[in-house]
Each structure stands twice: as C-alpha cells, then as structure tokens.
Amino acid sequence: MTLYYRDDAMQVTSESIRAGGHAIRVADVTYVWHARGTTTLAVRGRVLGRGVLVLLLSLPPLVALVCVVSLAWAAQDRGNWQLALLILAACAVAVLVAIPFLELPLGWLDRSYERGNRVHELWVQHHGREVMLLRTPDALRFGQIYRAVQRTVEQQGDHR
C-alpha cells in the first residue's frame, strides 16, 4: 500500500480514499474531477484583507515619491540643496532600517495567495454516483489532495 496524502481529515492511499469518516475503495472510483464551489465569507474576507494589505504596502512609497519631488522642487526654488540632500539621506537610512520589518506583512501576503481566493470541491464517480470528497478554500491543500487522488486512480487504472 502506497500513501499519497494524509492529514487530520483526509487520507489517500493506493487502496482507499478516506474523507470525513467515509472510506471509498480506489478500485470503485471511475472518474475524478474538481469544481468551483460557492464563495464563503472567509474567502471574501481573505481577498479583502489582501487588498487592504497591498494598499497599505503601496501607500508609503507613493507618499515618499511625492515628498521627494516636492523637496527637490522646493530646494531648486530656494537654491538650498544641502538641506534637501541631508533630509534625503536621513530618509534613505530610515528606509534601509525598515526593510527587514517588511518580512512579516509580505509573508502574510504570500500565504494569502497560497490559500487562494475561491472554494474548491473534489468529486469522484463511485459506483455510478457523484460523491463530493472535499470542499475547502485552501488552494494549496486542495491541489495536494487532488493530485494524490488523481495519481492513485491513474495507478489503479494501469493495473486493470
């Protein structure tokens, strides 16, 4: 017996697929497919949170650009470039100090994209009936499970 995938709620082996307390023999599965489920409030919240995070990460550089242009314009009018360059150097040092702290929000953004922005459903045809094995908004987990089920059904088809 080969284990293709296992977590707390799902197990896919070369002999069976266990999901939600039910076990389906792989030999009885004739077809595997996926569908897009209805969007949940959690998924909508994740997409909204992602948008807010992108906005919050995009605003400081845009504000800094406006400030730099304004400072350069004012320095040109006054002819006082030393003060402008001193302010720009201080801002550049502040940016270099702040860069390591961007790791946390950028990590959140990465994980948000990994989890996906829709609900995925995994279906199989078992004894002529359509059975939904899994419904999840987690795109990474869904992809791992879907591929494991596909592989085990393909392997079973090769042995027939």
mmCIF file of C-alpha atoms in Angstrom:
data_model
loop_
_atom_site.group_PDB
_atom_site.id
_atom_site.type_symbol
_atom_site.label_atom_id
_atom_site.label_comp_id
_atom_site.label_asym_id
_atom_site.label_seq_id
_atom_site.Cartn_x
_atom_site.Cartn_y
_atom_site.Cartn_z
ATOM 1 C CA MET A 1 0.000 0.000 0.000
ATOM 2 C CA THR A 2 1.329 3.419 -1.020
ATOM 3 C CA LEU A 3 0.436 6.557 0.936
ATOM 4 C CA TYR A 4 -0.116 9.543 -1.366
ATOM 5 C CA TYR A 5 -1.506 12.100 1.099
ATOM 6 C CA ARG A 6 -2.517 12.282 4.755
ATOM 7 C CA ASP A 7 -3.691 14.981 7.138
ATOM 8 C CA ASP A 8 -6.173 15.132 10.019
ATOM 9 C CA ALA A 9 -9.258 14.940 7.792
ATOM 10 C CA MET A 10 -8.075 13.156 4.640
ATOM 11 C CA GLN A 11 -6.016 10.125 3.673
ATOM 12 C CA VAL A 12 -5.279 8.924 0.144
ATOM 13 C CA THR A 13 -3.602 5.562 -0.329
ATOM 14 C CA SER A 14 -3.247 3.203 -3.274
ATOM 15 C CA GLU A 15 -6.189 1.203 -1.896
ATOM 16 C CA SER A 16 -8.652 3.747 -0.472
ATOM 17 C CA ILE A 17 -9.611 7.364 -0.031
ATOM 18 C CA ARG A 18 -10.752 8.318 3.468
ATOM 19 C CA ALA A 19 -12.519 11.639 3.909
ATOM 20 C CA GLY A 20 -14.895 12.842 6.590
ATOM 21 C CA GLY A 21 -15.221 9.431 8.221
ATOM 22 C CA HIS A 22 -16.080 7.721 4.914
ATOM 23 C CA ALA A 23 -13.858 5.298 3.047
ATOM 24 C CA ILE A 24 -14.009 4.731 -0.705
ATOM 25 C CA ARG A 25 -12.119 1.956 -2.409
ATOM 26 C CA VAL A 26 -9.989 3.271 -5.247
ATOM 27 C CA ALA A 27 -10.957 0.291 -7.403
ATOM 28 C CA ASP A 28 -14.575 1.535 -7.305
ATOM 29 C CA VAL A 29 -13.699 5.069 -8.495
ATOM 30 C CA THR A 30 -14.149 5.596 -12.233
ATOM 31 C CA TYR A 31 -13.688 9.360 -12.627
ATOM 32 C CA VAL A 32 -12.158 12.281 -10.681
ATOM 33 C CA TRP A 33 -12.847 15.986 -11.223
ATOM 34 C CA HIS A 34 -12.879 19.313 -9.441
ATOM 35 C CA ALA A 35 -15.361 22.175 -9.367
ATOM 36 C CA ARG A 36 -15.544 25.691 -8.027
ATOM 37 C CA GLY A 37 -17.810 25.947 -5.014
ATOM 38 C CA THR A 38 -19.767 28.922 -3.793
ATOM 39 C CA THR A 39 -17.598 31.598 -2.217
ATOM 40 C CA THR A 40 -17.691 31.769 1.560
ATOM 41 C CA LEU A 41 -17.453 34.780 3.830
ATOM 42 C CA ALA A 42 -13.983 33.652 4.941
ATOM 43 C CA VAL A 43 -12.717 33.657 1.344
ATOM 44 C CA ARG A 44 -14.203 37.102 0.699
ATOM 45 C CA GLY A 45 -12.571 38.340 3.899
ATOM 46 C CA ARG A 46 -9.221 36.937 2.787
ATOM 47 C CA VAL A 47 -9.459 38.706 -0.590
ATOM 48 C CA LEU A 48 -10.488 41.964 1.105
ATOM 49 C CA GLY A 49 -7.642 41.643 3.631
ATOM 50 C CA ARG A 50 -5.212 41.038 0.781
ATOM 51 C CA GLY A 51 -6.397 44.198 -0.957
ATOM 52 C CA VAL A 52 -6.041 46.265 2.218
ATOM 53 C CA LEU A 53 -2.543 44.878 2.810
ATOM 54 C CA VAL A 54 -1.473 45.680 -0.766
ATOM 55 C CA LEU A 55 -2.852 49.196 -0.339
ATOM 56 C CA LEU A 56 -1.021 49.682 2.969
ATOM 57 C CA LEU A 57 2.235 48.409 1.459
ATOM 58 C CA SER A 58 1.836 50.610 -1.640
ATOM 59 C CA LEU A 59 0.970 53.913 0.004
ATOM 60 C CA PRO A 60 4.268 54.697 1.810
ATOM 61 C CA PRO A 61 6.417 54.500 -1.348
ATOM 62 C CA LEU A 62 3.935 56.692 -3.227
ATOM 63 C CA VAL A 63 3.859 59.260 -0.425
ATOM 64 C CA ALA A 64 7.681 59.173 -0.267
ATOM 65 C CA LEU A 65 7.886 59.792 -4.014
ATOM 66 C CA VAL A 66 5.608 62.832 -3.737
ATOM 67 C CA CYS A 67 7.689 64.136 -0.810
ATOM 68 C CA VAL A 68 10.972 63.700 -2.694
ATOM 69 C CA VAL A 69 9.640 65.516 -5.754
ATOM 70 C CA SER A 70 8.262 68.295 -3.539
ATOM 71 C CA LEU A 71 11.551 68.580 -1.640
ATOM 72 C CA ALA A 72 13.553 68.737 -4.864
ATOM 73 C CA TRP A 73 11.213 71.376 -6.256
ATOM 74 C CA ALA A 74 11.492 73.498 -3.089
ATOM 75 C CA ALA A 75 15.288 73.115 -3.000
ATOM 76 C CA GLN A 76 15.547 74.254 -6.619
ATOM 77 C CA ASP A 77 13.468 77.366 -5.882
ATOM 78 C CA ARG A 78 15.488 78.276 -2.795
ATOM 79 C CA GLY A 79 18.869 77.082 -4.000
ATOM 80 C CA ASN A 80 19.340 75.178 -0.711
ATOM 81 C CA TRP A 81 20.434 71.727 -1.864
ATOM 82 C CA GLN A 82 22.429 70.844 1.281
ATOM 83 C CA LEU A 83 19.325 70.647 3.491
ATOM 84 C CA ALA A 84 17.439 68.684 0.817
ATOM 85 C CA LEU A 85 20.272 66.150 0.453
ATOM 86 C CA LEU A 86 20.546 65.798 4.239
ATOM 87 C CA ILE A 87 16.816 65.070 4.501
ATOM 88 C CA LEU A 88 17.002 62.565 1.607
ATOM 89 C CA ALA A 89 19.978 60.791 3.218
ATOM 90 C CA ALA A 90 18.100 60.529 6.539
ATOM 91 C CA CYS A 91 15.061 59.109 4.740
ATOM 92 C CA ALA A 92 17.240 56.600 2.850
ATOM 93 C CA VAL A 93 18.758 55.388 6.135
ATOM 94 C CA ALA A 94 15.264 55.095 7.654
ATOM 95 C CA VAL A 95 14.114 53.005 4.673
ATOM 96 C CA LEU A 96 17.118 50.687 4.973
ATOM 97 C CA VAL A 97 16.386 50.192 8.684
ATOM 98 C CA ALA A 98 12.690 49.491 7.979
ATOM 99 C CA ILE A 99 13.230 46.930 5.179
ATOM 100 C CA PRO A 100 13.683 43.882 7.478
ATOM 101 C CA PHE A 101 10.329 44.666 9.111
ATOM 102 C CA LEU A 102 8.583 44.211 5.762
ATOM 103 C CA GLU A 103 9.149 40.463 6.015
ATOM 104 C CA LEU A 104 6.090 39.968 8.215
ATOM 105 C CA PRO A 105 3.433 41.670 6.023
ATOM 106 C CA LEU A 106 4.971 40.267 2.853
ATOM 107 C CA GLY A 107 4.803 36.783 4.417
ATOM 108 C CA TRP A 108 1.116 37.352 5.176
ATOM 109 C CA LEU A 109 0.581 38.352 1.566
ATOM 110 C CA ASP A 110 2.363 35.223 0.280
ATOM 111 C CA ARG A 111 0.315 32.930 2.498
ATOM 112 C CA SER A 112 -2.848 34.697 1.388
ATOM 113 C CA TYR A 113 -2.106 33.857 -2.246
ATOM 114 C CA GLU A 114 -1.194 30.258 -1.348
ATOM 115 C CA ARG A 115 -4.557 29.767 0.326
ATOM 116 C CA GLY A 116 -6.360 31.004 -2.786
ATOM 117 C CA ASN A 117 -9.410 33.113 -3.436
ATOM 118 C CA ARG A 118 -12.172 30.578 -4.089
ATOM 119 C CA VAL A 119 -13.669 27.407 -2.672
ATOM 120 C CA HIS A 120 -12.588 24.167 -4.353
ATOM 121 C CA GLU A 121 -14.544 20.911 -4.462
ATOM 122 C CA LEU A 122 -13.165 17.456 -5.224
ATOM 123 C CA TRP A 123 -15.622 14.998 -6.762
ATOM 124 C CA VAL A 124 -15.362 11.332 -7.748
ATOM 125 C CA GLN A 125 -17.652 8.948 -9.538
ATOM 126 C CA HIS A 126 -18.117 5.983 -7.205
ATOM 127 C CA HIS A 127 -20.399 3.079 -8.208
ATOM 128 C CA GLY A 128 -22.050 5.374 -10.761
ATOM 129 C CA ARG A 129 -22.828 8.099 -8.191
ATOM 130 C CA GLU A 130 -21.184 11.502 -7.913
ATOM 131 C CA VAL A 131 -19.615 11.910 -4.473
ATOM 132 C CA MET A 132 -18.015 15.101 -3.159
ATOM 133 C CA LEU A 133 -14.930 14.115 -1.180
ATOM 134 C CA LEU A 134 -13.654 17.539 -0.212
ATOM 135 C CA ARG A 135 -14.743 21.173 -0.078
ATOM 136 C CA THR A 136 -12.067 23.636 1.025
ATOM 137 C CA PRO A 137 -10.984 27.244 0.483
ATOM 138 C CA ASP A 138 -7.321 26.257 0.970
ATOM 139 C CA ALA A 139 -5.918 26.105 -2.584
ATOM 140 C CA LEU A 140 -2.552 24.620 -1.599
ATOM 141 C CA ARG A 141 -4.090 21.776 0.380
ATOM 142 C CA PHE A 142 -6.709 21.164 -2.308
ATOM 143 C CA GLY A 143 -4.036 20.891 -5.003
ATOM 144 C CA GLN A 144 -2.061 18.351 -2.978
ATOM 145 C CA ILE A 145 -5.137 16.214 -2.298
ATOM 146 C CA TYR A 146 -6.464 16.461 -5.849
ATOM 147 C CA ARG A 147 -3.147 15.363 -7.316
ATOM 148 C CA ALA A 148 -2.886 12.482 -4.839
ATOM 149 C CA VAL A 149 -6.376 11.233 -5.750
ATOM 150 C CA GLN A 150 -5.597 11.558 -9.456
ATOM 151 C CA ARG A 151 -2.360 9.618 -9.071
ATOM 152 C CA THR A 152 -3.918 6.790 -7.114
ATOM 153 C CA VAL A 153 -6.835 6.440 -9.575
ATOM 154 C CA GLU A 154 -4.397 6.518 -12.515
ATOM 155 C CA GLN A 155 -2.235 3.851 -10.842
ATOM 156 C CA GLN A 156 -5.335 1.708 -10.286
ATOM 157 C CA GLY A 157 -6.279 2.135 -13.978
ATOM 158 C CA ASP A 158 -2.838 0.897 -15.029
ATOM 159 C CA HIS A 159 -3.334 -2.324 -13.023
ATOM 160 C CA ARG A 160 -6.745 -3.172 -14.576
#
